[in-house]
Amino acid sequence: MAVISTLINGVAYGVPLFLVASGLTLIYGVIGVLNFAHGSFFVVGALLATTVIGTGLPTLPTFAVAVLAGAAAVAALGLVTESTVVRRLYRGDHITMLLATFAVLLIVEGVAEVLWGTTPRSISRPEVLSGSTRILGATIPLYDIVLVVVGVLVAAGLFLLINKSAFGRSVRAVAQDSVMGEAVGLNTKRVMLLVFGLGSALAGLAGALIAPNVSVSPSLGHDFILQSFAIVIIGGLGSVTGSLVAALLVGVAEAFAVAHMPELAGFTFYILVAVVLLVRPRGLLGSAKLGRA
Amino acid sequence: MSAPVRTAPRRIAAGPSILPGVASARFDLRPVYEPLIFLVLTSAAYFAMPPNMQYILGIAVIYALLTTSLSVLFGWTGTYTFGHAAFFGMGAYAAALLKDQAWGPLTFLGVSAAVAAVAAVVIGLIGRRLAKVEFAMLTMIVGQIAYLLTFRVPELEGDNGIYGIPRGEIAGVDLAPPETFWWYSVIVVAVVMGLLRRINLSSFGESLSAIRDDPVKAAAIGIPVNALRLAAFTLAGAVAGLAGGLFAQQGSIVTPSTLSFTFSGQIIIMALLGGMTRFWGPAVGAILFQFINALVFGNTPHATLVLGAILLAVVLVFPSGVLGVLSRLRGLLSRGRRTR
């Protein structure tokens, strides 16, 4: 069944995009910052994974450690960025923010070039996950299934965290009105810091997970951040659910383009963005967003 | 209705700007003498420089036009774009693809500008209902599409670029020698800068300022906000395309880097360095940036890092907001050179 294999392939392709885009849109929804540096955070996650794993064939535990290390280190990087750069600019306008985070993107990418060099690196999947399995007559790589499972877990986790936990309640309060939140006793600075860290961790996780599928170099972030922006626009700025829907839509569309219309491969994102912007300027779920526009 | 004139800095002009007794823009001579000063100063510098510096200045004056076209959006209208390199690149590629036509160099520039203008109209129409940040992202994505297309369309030759774009000749004067080309390019840049300055001082330019300062109020007093935004976007695209055509003639080669995302960012950084609240700020920033880049950072392998550090310093040193801050920064950078 070629359709099923294309479908799962597309979903697996969409999951890392969802992880990056959800972090981006979460930070935008709560803090109101469109974080350009997100793309470079993603790359740092991928580069760290290549360092931890090295050239050999990783065992499953090594791979898990590499992925978690990538996420944790990038979370730390996010916390540092928030407390040194982003926090100073909360009262600035959008453009100041964009430019400051663009500067952080260039700096992180520059440092990554110094640390890792510009030569592309690649790593192997762990041996147990390198095979494939058959579902409904279609051959599916095991790694794709892992990606889908991670995507489901993260989406469910984010949903529970934002909608059911005490922390999530303060996050939603800050997203709606940070001044009011502060007035009723919330530590809004801490909430914003943690949200920035969480969003960054998702970027690092995505980077580490995608490392076995691509060749990793410091400039990988450019293309990926643009695709993530495309997803955030399609889903609606600030809507995590929107970015999930958009990432799956784009992933599946891209997989079908690769399978059936190769001349469109790589462009489905942009076509979908143009269509969505013409029909719904605020994105698919742009009105059902977490907080402010 | 007499056209309002900005004779004072914008902060003051936000007050009553239509004053009795103020000369109308029609008789304002700044669009004439300012480009002349620009031409004289840059040419004096050009002929006092060693050839390697002349080469940098030759590129810098083209970038001066490019950053000013960006400022039509960022500085004049308050529209943010992160894909401005796309228009520059489209202009350059238009000149490259038509290189075998037996046209004069000025015709090529016109074609470059027209191609970019048409693209700008289309993008502007697609994005006409978008809020600021979404529009900025749309421009970025469009830029990336243009960049990817150079690798996808065989005629555009991918990373190799297109070689052999002729400089041509005007009225029998061959533009191939560097000095002749300098006069050609600096005169083209100065004339277009003069036209932009005239537009900047016109009632159209004043309406754009109103849109930048408060689009809702501007709409309330009858300014057709969306139409003027589209016009500004088209103007900026056309001028960037013209600069791209000039760049193609200058270097005789066009590569995908002319429309890359990184270059779009660099255009913004150059314009910011000069400051976008003054008309000549971005032009000064472009020239300054090119020389800083060549003299100080020309030999470092860590160009990305340095670029980021410069930008972060510019944005963070004055936390009160970029637009208000950069006129002060530009004042420091260009004190004693030009005041407006």
XYZ file of C-alpha atoms in Angstrom, chain A residues 28 34 36 85 88-89 93-96 98-100 102-103 105-107 109-111 113-114 222-223 226 229-230 232-233 237 262-263 265-267 270 273 277-279 281-282, chain B residues 74 80 82 125-126 128-131 133-134 136-138 140-141 144-145 148-149 152 261-262 265-266 268-269 272 301-302 304-305 307-309 311-312 315-316 319 321-323:
86
model
C 5.230 33.857 20.509
C 9.052 35.845 17.288
C 14.554 33.949 14.941
C 18.883 39.447 25.561
C 15.665 43.466 28.093
C 13.388 43.992 25.121
C 8.401 46.784 19.625
C 8.188 43.695 17.447
C 10.896 44.802 15.094
C 13.439 45.366 17.864
C 13.040 40.330 15.628
C 16.349 42.046 15.050
C 17.732 41.114 18.464
C 18.178 37.598 14.472
C 21.449 38.796 16.001
C 20.775 33.533 15.441
C 23.908 34.877 13.743
C 25.960 34.688 16.934
C 25.500 30.038 14.217
C 28.893 31.759 14.243
C 29.883 30.065 17.493
C 30.901 27.267 13.080
C 33.849 27.837 15.406
C 18.185 28.593 7.791
C 16.078 26.278 5.729
C 11.858 29.159 7.288
C 7.832 29.885 10.130
C 5.740 28.634 7.228
C 3.507 28.711 12.249
C 1.835 30.986 9.697
C 0.611 32.538 15.217
C 8.794 15.510 -7.661
C 8.949 18.893 -9.359
C 9.093 18.759 -3.719
C 10.479 21.423 -1.419
C 7.853 23.939 -2.459
C 5.364 27.758 0.334
C 1.390 29.266 2.937
C -2.782 33.430 3.657
C -5.160 34.191 0.800
C -8.049 32.328 2.406
C -4.917 35.656 6.769
C -4.568 34.733 10.446
C 11.034 50.020 7.247
C 8.722 45.159 7.787
C 12.805 40.142 5.615
C -1.531 41.826 -3.221
C -1.152 38.363 -1.649
C -2.483 42.896 1.669
C -4.648 41.619 4.525
C -1.784 40.531 6.760
C -0.671 42.056 10.028
C 4.635 40.259 11.643
C 2.827 37.864 9.313
C 7.361 40.094 7.401
C 7.288 36.290 7.453
C 5.583 36.179 4.065
C 10.930 36.018 4.087
C 9.251 32.960 2.614
C 13.406 31.728 0.124
C 11.250 30.550 -2.793
C 15.379 27.849 -4.136
C 14.183 28.486 -7.694
C 15.577 24.307 -9.456
C 18.050 35.065 3.374
C 21.445 35.979 4.834
C 19.455 40.198 6.855
C 22.605 42.013 5.846
C 18.632 45.308 7.219
C 21.810 45.453 9.291
C 20.034 49.945 10.689
C 36.731 33.437 9.075
C 34.031 34.213 11.646
C 28.655 35.389 10.817
C 29.645 35.779 14.444
C 27.793 40.307 11.978
C 25.613 39.025 14.829
C 27.692 40.841 17.419
C 23.658 43.786 15.175
C 23.159 42.814 18.811
C 19.930 46.813 19.057
C 20.876 46.466 22.721
C 16.922 49.702 24.735
C 13.455 50.996 20.603
C 15.369 50.872 17.368
C 13.649 53.610 15.390
